[in-house]
DNA sequence: AGCTGTGTTGAA
DNA sequence: TCAACACAGCTG
């Protein structure tokens, strides 16, 4: 179901005008009648029942089951409301995939799922968005960030990547152990603050300074984003969320995001060429502090 | 006092 | 896996 779908549309069954006492059973999958005339929703996983809450409307309970089925079994699972409202959008699937089952179940039990989904969809659908899949909904793991130095934004046209982070999160560069200059590698990053615009940088090791650097492409990034010394560039990587909400790296997609250095109160400077189109501090939902991000280099 | 959500069982 | 049924507990 999509967030834009009015709930009332499918909330009317046959027994709308009458308070209708509990029927002996529901026509919807995962829905069970409650003694008081309300409806309960449940889904089974591994022999165990997962209670999804009770609902006044039979169809609302059925929809709760659908949501759970989407999260527990993927878009392939049988659902009560296929078609129209039941068609899971890529964005909704991402929304679901980005949170642990327990959280989804909580939202269903508290009847807050639709609100949360709408809110996430709204905040994620900025003007610069390209696909219909909001980047803010893509689960990501933070890799590292660096406050850029004057030389990082100066004429050197390069960003020094702290050795520890480079070696831990970026693909290994042959030759970084000996004094030979490693062959350059091209890395692509999706811009979290700009609807996924892709930035490509040459990544290499400068043996002369014994530094890992992002070179070609970096200066353009600095210029277009208006990055100045003191600002921060953050790197993250696509991740997957397990049943328990544990985040695991795995996908190769990497992301970059720039954050303006916090200014006390003086000027807010130009508000559009900024690196964060939305205006204020963009809140990106990142997961878990301690995740074993998969090695990018495979 | 009401309701929710679990215990449990038999069918699919 | 799934739902029917009973009712233990919980909530207010």
PDB file of C-alpha atoms (C1' of nucleotides) in Angstrom:
ATOM      1  CA  UNK A   1       0.000   0.000   0.000  1.00  0.00           C
ATOM      2  CA  UNK A   2       1.154   3.437  -0.595  1.00  0.00           C
ATOM      3  CA  UNK A   3       1.130   6.219   1.898  1.00  0.00           C
ATOM      4  CA  UNK A   4      -0.960   8.316  -0.375  1.00  0.00           C
ATOM      5  CA  UNK A   5      -3.774   5.895  -0.280  1.00  0.00           C
ATOM      6  CA  UNK A   6      -6.607   7.046   1.927  1.00  0.00           C
ATOM      7  CA  UNK A   7      -7.235   4.517   4.590  1.00  0.00           C
ATOM      8  CA  UNK A   8     -10.951   4.727   4.272  1.00  0.00           C
ATOM      9  CA  UNK A   9     -10.843   3.257   0.808  1.00  0.00           C
ATOM     10  CA  UNK A  10     -10.285  -0.238   1.915  1.00  0.00           C
ATOM     11  CA  UNK A  11     -11.524   0.013   5.407  1.00  0.00           C
ATOM     12  CA  UNK A  12     -15.096  -0.595   4.477  1.00  0.00           C
ATOM     13  CA  UNK A  13     -16.037  -4.164   4.227  1.00  0.00           C
ATOM     14  CA  UNK A  14     -19.494  -5.486   3.796  1.00  0.00           C
ATOM     15  CA  UNK A  15     -20.520  -4.754   7.316  1.00  0.00           C
ATOM     16  CA  UNK A  16     -19.827  -1.109   7.331  1.00  0.00           C
ATOM     17  CA  UNK A  17     -23.106   0.315   8.434  1.00  0.00           C
ATOM     18  CA  UNK A  18     -23.536  -2.172  11.217  1.00  0.00           C
ATOM     19  CA  UNK A  19     -21.275  -2.623  14.196  1.00  0.00           C
ATOM     20  CA  UNK A  20     -21.472  -6.253  13.289  1.00  0.00           C
ATOM     21  CA  UNK A  21     -20.544  -8.553  16.100  1.00  0.00           C
ATOM     22  CA  UNK A  22     -17.577 -10.779  15.598  1.00  0.00           C
ATOM     23  CA  UNK A  23     -17.897 -13.158  12.752  1.00  0.00           C
ATOM     24  CA  UNK A  24     -16.547 -16.583  13.409  1.00  0.00           C
ATOM     25  CA  UNK A  25     -13.730 -15.944  11.039  1.00  0.00           C
ATOM     26  CA  UNK A  26     -12.234 -13.376   8.770  1.00  0.00           C
ATOM     27  CA  UNK A  27     -12.039 -13.498   5.038  1.00  0.00           C
ATOM     28  CA  UNK A  28      -8.589 -11.970   5.261  1.00  0.00           C
ATOM     29  CA  UNK A  29      -5.349 -13.772   5.683  1.00  0.00           C
ATOM     30  CA  UNK A  30      -3.705 -13.235   9.011  1.00  0.00           C
ATOM     31  CA  UNK A  31      -6.815 -11.762  10.561  1.00  0.00           C
ATOM     32  CA  UNK A  32      -8.600 -13.315  13.480  1.00  0.00           C
ATOM     33  CA  UNK A  33     -11.781 -12.173  15.182  1.00  0.00           C
ATOM     34  CA  UNK A  34     -11.612 -10.967  18.745  1.00  0.00           C
ATOM     35  CA  UNK A  35     -14.326 -11.694  21.262  1.00  0.00           C
ATOM     36  CA  UNK A  36     -15.304  -8.065  21.458  1.00  0.00           C
ATOM     37  CA  UNK A  37     -16.001  -7.692  17.771  1.00  0.00           C
ATOM     38  CA  UNK A  38     -12.632  -6.263  16.958  1.00  0.00           C
ATOM     39  CA  UNK A  39     -10.025  -7.913  14.800  1.00  0.00           C
ATOM     40  CA  UNK A  40      -6.587  -9.169  15.534  1.00  0.00           C
ATOM     41  CA  UNK A  41      -3.767  -9.494  13.060  1.00  0.00           C
ATOM     42  CA  UNK A  42      -1.019 -12.053  13.233  1.00  0.00           C
ATOM     43  CA  UNK A  43       1.628 -13.556  11.083  1.00  0.00           C
ATOM     44  CA  UNK A  44       3.643 -16.669  11.595  1.00  0.00           C
ATOM     45  CA  UNK A  45       7.337 -17.000  11.396  1.00  0.00           C
ATOM     46  CA  UNK A  46       9.316 -20.052  12.221  1.00  0.00           C
ATOM     47  CA  UNK A  47       6.525 -21.865  13.964  1.00  0.00           C
ATOM     48  CA  UNK A  48       5.825 -18.900  16.155  1.00  0.00           C
ATOM     49  CA  UNK A  49       3.023 -16.447  15.981  1.00  0.00           C
ATOM     50  CA  UNK A  50       3.827 -12.774  15.847  1.00  0.00           C
ATOM     51  CA  UNK A  51       0.987 -10.668  17.090  1.00  0.00           C
ATOM     52  CA  UNK A  52       0.413  -7.528  15.063  1.00  0.00           C
ATOM     53  CA  UNK A  53      -2.209  -5.921  17.230  1.00  0.00           C
ATOM     54  CA  UNK A  54      -5.942  -5.499  17.252  1.00  0.00           C
ATOM     55  CA  UNK A  55      -8.013  -3.299  15.031  1.00  0.00           C
ATOM     56  CA  UNK A  56     -11.538  -2.051  14.889  1.00  0.00           C
ATOM     57  CA  UNK A  57     -11.705  -2.588  11.187  1.00  0.00           C
ATOM     58  CA  UNK A  58     -11.242  -5.951   9.672  1.00  0.00           C
ATOM     59  CA  UNK A  59      -9.542  -4.518   6.618  1.00  0.00           C
ATOM     60  CA  UNK A  60      -7.190  -2.475   8.740  1.00  0.00           C
ATOM     61  CA  UNK A  61      -6.096  -5.673  10.403  1.00  0.00           C
ATOM     62  CA  UNK A  62      -5.693  -7.265   7.007  1.00  0.00           C
ATOM     63  CA  UNK A  63      -3.526  -4.403   5.908  1.00  0.00           C
ATOM     64  CA  UNK A  64      -1.385  -4.730   8.985  1.00  0.00           C
ATOM     65  CA  UNK A  65      -0.821  -8.320   8.009  1.00  0.00           C
ATOM     66  CA  UNK A  66       0.152  -7.197   4.522  1.00  0.00           C
ATOM     67  CA  UNK A  67       2.749  -4.831   5.830  1.00  0.00           C
ATOM     68  CA  UNK A  68       4.202  -7.502   8.060  1.00  0.00           C
ATOM     69  CA  UNK A  69       4.195  -9.968   5.181  1.00  0.00           C
ATOM     70  CA  UNK A  70       6.112  -7.484   3.072  1.00  0.00           C
ATOM     71  CA  UNK A  71       8.727  -7.054   5.750  1.00  0.00           C
ATOM     72  CA  UNK A  72       8.903 -10.693   6.762  1.00  0.00           C
ATOM     73  CA  UNK A  73       8.603 -12.331   3.381  1.00  0.00           C
ATOM     74  CA  UNK A  74       9.404  -9.723   0.841  1.00  0.00           C
ATOM     75  CA  UNK A  75       7.270  -8.472  -2.007  1.00  0.00           C
ATOM     76  CA  UNK A  76       6.695 -12.020  -3.077  1.00  0.00           C
ATOM     77  CA  UNK A  77       4.565 -12.966  -0.121  1.00  0.00           C
ATOM     78  CA  UNK A  78       0.840 -13.368  -0.411  1.00  0.00           C
ATOM     79  CA  UNK A  79      -1.071 -10.313   0.581  1.00  0.00           C
ATOM     80  CA  UNK A  80      -4.661  -9.324   1.225  1.00  0.00           C
ATOM     81  CA  UNK A  81      -4.657  -6.236  -0.921  1.00  0.00           C
ATOM     82  CA  UNK A  82      -2.653  -6.749  -4.062  1.00  0.00           C
ATOM     83  CA  UNK A  83      -2.948  -4.336  -6.918  1.00  0.00           C
ATOM     84  CA  UNK A  84      -3.596  -0.646  -6.536  1.00  0.00           C
ATOM     85  CA  UNK A  85      -2.939   0.184  -2.942  1.00  0.00           C
ATOM     86  CA  UNK A  86      -1.317  -3.122  -2.248  1.00  0.00           C
ATOM     87  CA  UNK A  87       1.449  -2.696  -4.747  1.00  0.00           C
ATOM     88  CA  UNK A  88       4.514  -2.113  -2.699  1.00  0.00           C
ATOM     89  CA  UNK A  89       6.475   0.794  -4.041  1.00  0.00           C
ATOM     90  CA  UNK A  90      10.219   0.537  -4.140  1.00  0.00           C
ATOM     91  CA  UNK A  91      10.277   3.295  -1.586  1.00  0.00           C
ATOM     92  CA  UNK A  92       8.039   1.444   0.804  1.00  0.00           C
ATOM     93  CA  UNK A  93      10.048  -1.712   0.433  1.00  0.00           C
ATOM     94  CA  UNK A  94      13.141   0.297   1.221  1.00  0.00           C
ATOM     95  CA  UNK A  95      11.406   1.841   4.173  1.00  0.00           C
ATOM     96  CA  UNK A  96      10.585  -1.602   5.470  1.00  0.00           C
ATOM     97  CA  UNK A  97      13.939  -3.105   4.683  1.00  0.00           C
ATOM     98  CA  UNK A  98      15.624  -0.320   6.564  1.00  0.00           C
ATOM     99  CA  UNK A  99      14.092  -1.204   9.894  1.00  0.00           C
ATOM    100  CA  UNK A 100      14.087  -4.267  12.044  1.00  0.00           C
ATOM    101  CA  UNK A 101      11.053  -6.479  12.057  1.00  0.00           C
ATOM    102  CA  UNK A 102      10.429  -5.638  15.654  1.00  0.00           C
ATOM    103  CA  UNK A 103      10.135  -1.986  14.809  1.00  0.00           C
ATOM    104  CA  UNK A 104       7.710  -2.633  12.008  1.00  0.00           C
ATOM    105  CA  UNK A 105       5.639  -4.789  14.300  1.00  0.00           C
ATOM    106  CA  UNK A 106       5.634  -2.059  16.911  1.00  0.00           C
ATOM    107  CA  UNK A 107       4.392   0.466  14.419  1.00  0.00           C
ATOM    108  CA  UNK A 108       1.611  -1.877  13.411  1.00  0.00           C
ATOM    109  CA  UNK A 109       0.585  -2.563  16.955  1.00  0.00           C
ATOM    110  CA  UNK A 110       0.551   1.125  17.734  1.00  0.00           C
ATOM    111  CA  UNK A 111      -1.169   1.943  14.490  1.00  0.00           C
ATOM    112  CA  UNK A 112       1.525   4.381  13.517  1.00  0.00           C
ATOM    113  CA  UNK A 113       2.841   2.674  10.437  1.00  0.00           C
ATOM    114  CA  UNK A 114       1.101   4.854   7.888  1.00  0.00           C
ATOM    115  CA  UNK A 115       2.184   8.019   9.598  1.00  0.00           C
ATOM    116  CA  UNK A 116       5.771   6.953   9.822  1.00  0.00           C
ATOM    117  CA  UNK A 117       5.851   5.820   6.258  1.00  0.00           C
ATOM    118  CA  UNK A 118       4.328   9.038   5.020  1.00  0.00           C
ATOM    119  CA  UNK A 119       6.755  11.048   7.043  1.00  0.00           C
ATOM    120  CA  UNK A 120       9.734   9.120   5.767  1.00  0.00           C
ATOM    121  CA  UNK A 121       8.535   9.382   2.208  1.00  0.00           C
ATOM    122  CA  UNK A 122       7.998  13.074   2.534  1.00  0.00           C
ATOM    123  CA  UNK A 123      11.307  13.901   4.140  1.00  0.00           C
ATOM    124  CA  UNK A 124      13.104  11.732   1.696  1.00  0.00           C
ATOM    125  CA  UNK A 125      11.516  13.042  -1.463  1.00  0.00           C
ATOM    126  CA  UNK A 126      13.461  16.185  -1.952  1.00  0.00           C
ATOM    127  CA  UNK A 127      13.539  18.305  -5.048  1.00  0.00           C
ATOM    128  CA  UNK A 128      16.779  16.889  -6.249  1.00  0.00           C
ATOM    129  CA  UNK A 129      15.650  13.359  -6.072  1.00  0.00           C
ATOM    130  CA  UNK A 130      16.150  11.358  -9.187  1.00  0.00           C
ATOM    131  CA  UNK A 131      14.620   7.985  -8.830  1.00  0.00           C
ATOM    132  CA  UNK A 132      11.510   7.333  -6.839  1.00  0.00           C
ATOM    133  CA  UNK A 133      13.643   5.653  -4.298  1.00  0.00           C
ATOM    134  CA  UNK A 134      14.709   8.093  -1.704  1.00  0.00           C
ATOM    135  CA  UNK A 135      18.273   7.819  -0.635  1.00  0.00           C
ATOM    136  CA  UNK A 136      17.348   8.669   2.869  1.00  0.00           C
ATOM    137  CA  UNK A 137      15.506   5.394   2.983  1.00  0.00           C
ATOM    138  CA  UNK A 138      18.448   3.344   1.920  1.00  0.00           C
ATOM    139  CA  UNK A 139      19.995   1.760   4.937  1.00  0.00           C
ATOM    140  CA  UNK A 140      23.554   2.869   5.222  1.00  0.00           C
ATOM    141  CA  UNK A 141      26.410   2.356   7.548  1.00  0.00           C
ATOM    142  CA  UNK A 142      28.670   5.233   8.355  1.00  0.00           C
ATOM    143  CA  UNK A 143      32.223   4.463   7.384  1.00  0.00           C
ATOM    144  CA  UNK A 144      34.089   7.554   8.447  1.00  0.00           C
ATOM    145  CA  UNK A 145      34.148  11.272   8.072  1.00  0.00           C
ATOM    146  CA  UNK A 146      36.753  13.946   7.919  1.00  0.00           C
ATOM    147  CA  UNK A 147      36.773  17.619   8.640  1.00  0.00           C
ATOM    148  CA  UNK A 148      38.471  18.977   5.562  1.00  0.00           C
ATOM    149  CA  UNK A 149      41.641  20.918   6.005  1.00  0.00           C
ATOM    150  CA  UNK A 150      42.614  24.062   4.139  1.00  0.00           C
ATOM    151  CA  UNK A 151      44.798  22.007   1.842  1.00  0.00           C
ATOM    152  CA  UNK A 152      41.949  19.625   1.132  1.00  0.00           C
ATOM    153  CA  UNK A 153      40.026  22.488  -0.378  1.00  0.00           C
ATOM    154  CA  UNK A 154      43.016  24.380  -1.688  1.00  0.00           C
ATOM    155  CA  UNK A 155      44.853  24.179  -4.986  1.00  0.00           C
ATOM    156  CA  UNK A 156      46.158  20.732  -4.358  1.00  0.00           C
ATOM    157  CA  UNK A 157      42.947  19.348  -5.708  1.00  0.00           C
ATOM    158  CA  UNK A 158      42.977  16.379  -3.496  1.00  0.00           C
ATOM    159  CA  UNK A 159      41.556  15.074  -0.279  1.00  0.00           C
ATOM    160  CA  UNK A 160      43.825  13.241   2.049  1.00  0.00           C
ATOM    161  CA  UNK A 161      42.041  10.199   3.321  1.00  0.00           C
ATOM    162  CA  UNK A 162      43.191   9.244   6.786  1.00  0.00           C
ATOM    163  CA  UNK A 163      45.255   6.132   6.385  1.00  0.00           C
ATOM    164  CA  UNK A 164      43.361   4.049   8.876  1.00  0.00           C
ATOM    165  CA  UNK A 165      40.048   4.778   7.218  1.00  0.00           C
ATOM    166  CA  UNK A 166      41.380   4.343   3.744  1.00  0.00           C
ATOM    167  CA  UNK A 167      42.801   0.963   4.501  1.00  0.00           C
ATOM    168  CA  UNK A 168      39.772  -0.154   6.377  1.00  0.00           C
ATOM    169  CA  UNK A 169      37.001   1.106   4.134  1.00  0.00           C
ATOM    170  CA  UNK A 170      38.315   1.711   0.682  1.00  0.00           C
ATOM    171  CA  UNK A 171      39.421  -0.923  -1.784  1.00  0.00           C
ATOM    172  CA  UNK A 172      42.980  -2.041  -1.279  1.00  0.00           C
ATOM    173  CA  UNK A 173      45.456  -0.382  -3.548  1.00  0.00           C
ATOM    174  CA  UNK A 174      48.185  -2.584  -4.874  1.00  0.00           C
ATOM    175  CA  UNK A 175      51.560  -1.263  -4.000  1.00  0.00           C
ATOM    176  CA  UNK A 176      50.569   0.588  -0.904  1.00  0.00           C
ATOM    177  CA  UNK A 177      53.004  -1.442   1.031  1.00  0.00           C
ATOM    178  CA  UNK A 178      56.105  -0.759  -0.927  1.00  0.00           C
ATOM    179  CA  UNK A 179      57.257   2.530  -2.249  1.00  0.00           C
ATOM    180  CA  UNK A 180      55.790   2.138  -5.676  1.00  0.00           C
ATOM    181  CA  UNK A 181      52.938   4.469  -6.528  1.00  0.00           C
ATOM    182  CA  UNK A 182      49.789   2.460  -6.684  1.00  0.00           C
ATOM    183  CA  UNK A 183      47.745   2.386  -9.853  1.00  0.00           C
ATOM    184  CA  UNK A 184      44.789   4.752  -9.533  1.00  0.00           C
ATOM    185  CA  UNK A 185      41.367   3.367  -8.870  1.00  0.00           C
ATOM    186  CA  UNK A 186      38.064   4.984  -9.665  1.00  0.00           C
ATOM    187  CA  UNK A 187      35.527   5.210  -6.900  1.00  0.00           C
ATOM    188  CA  UNK A 188      31.936   6.327  -7.290  1.00  0.00           C
ATOM    189  CA  UNK A 189      29.902   7.866  -4.497  1.00  0.00           C
ATOM    190  CA  UNK A 190      26.261   8.755  -4.431  1.00  0.00           C
ATOM    191  CA  UNK A 191      25.561  12.146  -3.003  1.00  0.00           C
ATOM    192  CA  UNK A 192      23.234  11.753  -0.089  1.00  0.00           C
ATOM    193  CA  UNK A 193      22.539  15.455  -0.003  1.00  0.00           C
ATOM    194  CA  UNK A 194      21.714  15.744  -3.647  1.00  0.00           C
ATOM    195  CA  UNK A 195      19.361  13.014  -4.624  1.00  0.00           C
ATOM    196  CA  UNK A 196      22.029  10.497  -5.364  1.00  0.00           C
ATOM    197  CA  UNK A 197      24.060  12.479  -7.839  1.00  0.00           C
ATOM    198  CA  UNK A 198      27.124  10.390  -8.512  1.00  0.00           C
ATOM    199  CA  UNK A 199      30.579  11.732  -7.907  1.00  0.00           C
ATOM    200  CA  UNK A 200      33.588   9.876  -9.186  1.00  0.00           C
ATOM    201  CA  UNK A 201      36.992  10.320  -7.727  1.00  0.00           C
ATOM    202  CA  UNK A 202      40.325   8.863  -8.514  1.00  0.00           C
ATOM    203  CA  UNK A 203      41.645   7.128  -5.493  1.00  0.00           C
ATOM    204  CA  UNK A 204      45.327   6.488  -5.167  1.00  0.00           C
ATOM    205  CA  UNK A 205      48.278   6.327  -2.895  1.00  0.00           C
ATOM    206  CA  UNK A 206      50.946   8.955  -3.043  1.00  0.00           C
ATOM    207  CA  UNK A 207      54.106   7.290  -1.977  1.00  0.00           C
ATOM    208  CA  UNK A 208      55.921  10.597  -1.835  1.00  0.00           C
ATOM    209  CA  UNK A 209      53.771  11.729   1.014  1.00  0.00           C
ATOM    210  CA  UNK A 210      52.683   8.276   2.021  1.00  0.00           C
ATOM    211  CA  UNK A 211      49.097   9.331   1.855  1.00  0.00           C
ATOM    212  CA  UNK A 212      45.903   7.943   0.464  1.00  0.00           C
ATOM    213  CA  UNK A 213      44.183  10.565  -1.604  1.00  0.00           C
ATOM    214  CA  UNK A 214      41.095  11.310  -3.623  1.00  0.00           C
ATOM    215  CA  UNK A 215      42.281  13.303  -6.591  1.00  0.00           C
ATOM    216  CA  UNK A 216      40.626  13.729  -9.953  1.00  0.00           C
ATOM    217  CA  UNK A 217      37.063  14.849  -9.440  1.00  0.00           C
ATOM    218  CA  UNK A 218      37.656  16.114  -5.958  1.00  0.00           C
ATOM    219  CA  UNK A 219      38.193  19.729  -6.831  1.00  0.00           C
ATOM    220  CA  UNK A 220      34.988  19.845  -8.769  1.00  0.00           C
ATOM    221  CA  UNK A 221      33.168  18.372  -5.834  1.00  0.00           C
ATOM    222  CA  UNK A 222      34.643  21.009  -3.558  1.00  0.00           C
ATOM    223  CA  UNK A 223      33.723  23.788  -5.941  1.00  0.00           C
ATOM    224  CA  UNK A 224      30.180  22.690  -6.656  1.00  0.00           C
ATOM    225  CA  UNK A 225      29.358  21.967  -3.085  1.00  0.00           C
ATOM    226  CA  UNK A 226      30.975  25.097  -1.814  1.00  0.00           C
ATOM    227  CA  UNK A 227      33.007  23.192   0.700  1.00  0.00           C
ATOM    228  CA  UNK A 228      35.329  25.199   2.868  1.00  0.00           C
ATOM    229  CA  UNK A 229      37.908  24.227   5.404  1.00  0.00           C
ATOM    230  CA  UNK A 230      36.213  23.033   8.529  1.00  0.00           C
ATOM    231  CA  UNK A 231      33.306  21.435   6.772  1.00  0.00           C
ATOM    232  CA  UNK A 232      32.959  17.709   7.010  1.00  0.00           C
ATOM    233  CA  UNK A 233      32.698  15.055   4.372  1.00  0.00           C
ATOM    234  CA  UNK A 234      31.147  11.822   5.486  1.00  0.00           C
ATOM    235  CA  UNK A 235      31.412   8.496   3.763  1.00  0.00           C
ATOM    236  CA  UNK A 236      28.935   5.703   4.142  1.00  0.00           C
ATOM    237  CA  UNK A 237      28.063   2.473   2.482  1.00  0.00           C
ATOM    238  CA  UNK A 238      24.882   0.669   1.585  1.00  0.00           C
ATOM    239  CA  UNK A 239      23.931  -1.892   4.142  1.00  0.00           C
ATOM    240  CA  UNK A 240      21.312  -4.453   4.865  1.00  0.00           C
ATOM    241  CA  UNK A 241      19.279  -4.813   8.002  1.00  0.00           C
ATOM    242  CA  UNK A 242      18.844  -8.220   9.518  1.00  0.00           C
ATOM    243  CA  UNK A 243      15.767  -9.427  11.320  1.00  0.00           C
ATOM    244  CA  UNK A 244      17.100  -8.097  14.548  1.00  0.00           C
ATOM    245  CA  UNK A 245      17.937  -4.748  13.151  1.00  0.00           C
ATOM    246  CA  UNK A 246      21.573  -5.454  12.985  1.00  0.00           C
ATOM    247  CA  UNK A 247      23.183  -3.683  10.115  1.00  0.00           C
ATOM    248  CA  UNK A 248      25.503  -5.479   7.855  1.00  0.00           C
ATOM    249  CA  UNK A 249      27.520  -4.020   5.093  1.00  0.00           C
ATOM    250  CA  UNK A 250      27.528  -5.921   1.912  1.00  0.00           C
ATOM    251  CA  UNK A 251      26.561  -3.900  -1.025  1.00  0.00           C
ATOM    252  CA  UNK A 252      29.232  -1.991  -2.744  1.00  0.00           C
ATOM    253  CA  UNK A 253      27.302   1.225  -3.048  1.00  0.00           C
ATOM    254  CA  UNK A 254      29.095   4.016  -1.318  1.00  0.00           C
ATOM    255  CA  UNK A 255      27.816   7.418  -0.415  1.00  0.00           C
ATOM    256  CA  UNK A 256      29.274  10.787   0.265  1.00  0.00           C
ATOM    257  CA  UNK A 257      27.755  13.642   2.094  1.00  0.00           C
ATOM    258  CA  UNK A 258      29.052  17.020   3.096  1.00  0.00           C
ATOM    259  CA  UNK A 259      28.109  18.846   6.212  1.00  0.00           C
ATOM    260  CA  UNK A 260      28.726  22.494   6.752  1.00  0.00           C
ATOM    261  CA  UNK A 261      30.709  23.362   9.759  1.00  0.00           C
ATOM    262  CA  UNK A 262      28.441  24.576  12.445  1.00  0.00           C
ATOM    263  CA  UNK A 263      28.302  28.328  12.600  1.00  0.00           C
ATOM    264  CA  UNK A 264      27.189  29.943  15.778  1.00  0.00           C
ATOM    265  CA  UNK A 265      24.689  32.429  14.528  1.00  0.00           C
ATOM    266  CA  UNK A 266      26.178  34.971  12.211  1.00  0.00           C
ATOM    267  CA  UNK A 267      25.418  34.417   8.564  1.00  0.00           C
ATOM    268  CA  UNK A 268      23.872  31.491   6.934  1.00  0.00           C
ATOM    269  CA  UNK A 269      25.491  32.389   3.636  1.00  0.00           C
ATOM    270  CA  UNK A 270      23.863  31.493   0.378  1.00  0.00           C
ATOM    271  CA  UNK A 271      21.210  29.010   1.032  1.00  0.00           C
ATOM    272  CA  UNK A 272      21.104  27.079  -2.215  1.00  0.00           C
ATOM    273  CA  UNK A 273      24.536  26.400  -3.517  1.00  0.00           C
ATOM    274  CA  UNK A 274      24.924  24.791  -0.199  1.00  0.00           C
ATOM    275  CA  UNK A 275      25.702  21.166   0.048  1.00  0.00           C
ATOM    276  CA  UNK A 276      22.477  20.437   1.795  1.00  0.00           C
ATOM    277  CA  UNK A 277      19.685  21.474  -0.571  1.00  0.00           C
ATOM    278  CA  UNK A 278      17.007  20.975   2.015  1.00  0.00           C
ATOM    279  CA  UNK A 279      18.296  23.771   4.059  1.00  0.00           C
ATOM    280  CA  UNK A 280      19.041  22.877   7.626  1.00  0.00           C
ATOM    281  CA  UNK A 281      21.018  20.014   8.869  1.00  0.00           C
ATOM    282  CA  UNK A 282      19.923  16.975   6.997  1.00  0.00           C
ATOM    283  CA  UNK A 283      19.192  14.183   9.284  1.00  0.00           C
ATOM    284  CA  UNK A 284      20.154  10.944   7.732  1.00  0.00           C
ATOM    285  CA  UNK A 285      19.196   7.751   9.335  1.00  0.00           C
ATOM    286  CA  UNK A 286      22.306   5.773   9.758  1.00  0.00           C
ATOM    287  CA  UNK A 287      22.518   2.543  11.544  1.00  0.00           C
ATOM    288  CA  UNK A 288      24.396   0.986  14.314  1.00  0.00           C
ATOM    289  CA  UNK A 289      27.692   2.137  15.507  1.00  0.00           C
ATOM    290  CA  UNK A 290      29.264  -1.223  15.480  1.00  0.00           C
ATOM    291  CA  UNK A 291      28.782  -2.885  12.222  1.00  0.00           C
ATOM    292  CA  UNK A 292      31.179  -5.023  10.429  1.00  0.00           C
ATOM    293  CA  UNK A 293      30.980  -3.405   7.069  1.00  0.00           C
ATOM    294  CA  UNK A 294      31.955  -5.820   4.417  1.00  0.00           C
ATOM    295  CA  UNK A 295      35.190  -5.221   2.717  1.00  0.00           C
ATOM    296  CA  UNK A 296      34.562  -3.124  -0.275  1.00  0.00           C
ATOM    297  CA  UNK A 297      37.217  -4.707  -2.325  1.00  0.00           C
ATOM    298  CA  UNK A 298      35.456  -7.997  -2.080  1.00  0.00           C
TER     299      UNK A 298
ATOM    300  C1'  DA B   1     -14.680  -4.894  33.565  1.00  0.00           C
ATOM    301  C1'  DG B   2     -12.876  -5.196  29.196  1.00  0.00           C
ATOM    302  C1'  DC B   3      -9.644  -6.377  26.080  1.00  0.00           C
ATOM    303  C1'  DT B   4      -5.451  -8.065  24.389  1.00  0.00           C
ATOM    304  C1'  DG B   5      -2.556 -11.387  23.134  1.00  0.00           C
ATOM    305  C1'  DT B   6      -0.895 -16.055  24.388  1.00  0.00           C
ATOM    306  C1'  DG B   7      -1.716 -21.195  24.973  1.00  0.00           C
ATOM    307  C1'  DT B   8      -3.054 -24.693  22.406  1.00  0.00           C
ATOM    308  C1'  DT B   9      -4.924 -27.720  19.123  1.00  0.00           C
ATOM    309  C1'  DG B  10      -6.323 -29.629  14.732  1.00  0.00           C
ATOM    310  C1'  DA B  11      -6.587 -28.747   9.881  1.00  0.00           C
ATOM    311  C1'  DA B  12      -4.240 -27.532   5.518  1.00  0.00           C
TER     312       DA B  12
ATOM    313  C1'  DT C   1       1.742 -22.572   8.432  1.00  0.00           C
ATOM    314  C1'  DC C   2      -2.516 -20.978   9.918  1.00  0.00           C
ATOM    315  C1'  DA C   3      -6.678 -19.946  12.230  1.00  0.00           C
ATOM    316  C1'  DA C   4     -10.261 -21.292  15.813  1.00  0.00           C
ATOM    317  C1'  DC C   5     -11.117 -21.115  20.442  1.00  0.00           C
ATOM    318  C1'  DA C   6     -10.497 -20.408  25.365  1.00  0.00           C
ATOM    319  C1'  DC C   7      -9.001 -17.685  28.880  1.00  0.00           C
ATOM    320  C1'  DA C   8      -4.930 -15.808  31.694  1.00  0.00           C
ATOM    321  C1'  DG C   9      -3.281 -11.449  32.525  1.00  0.00           C
ATOM    322  C1'  DC C  10      -2.886  -6.841  31.868  1.00  0.00           C
ATOM    323  C1'  DT C  11      -4.693  -2.112  31.743  1.00  0.00           C
ATOM    324  C1'  DG C  12      -7.067   1.507  33.186  1.00  0.00           C
TER     325       DG C  12
END
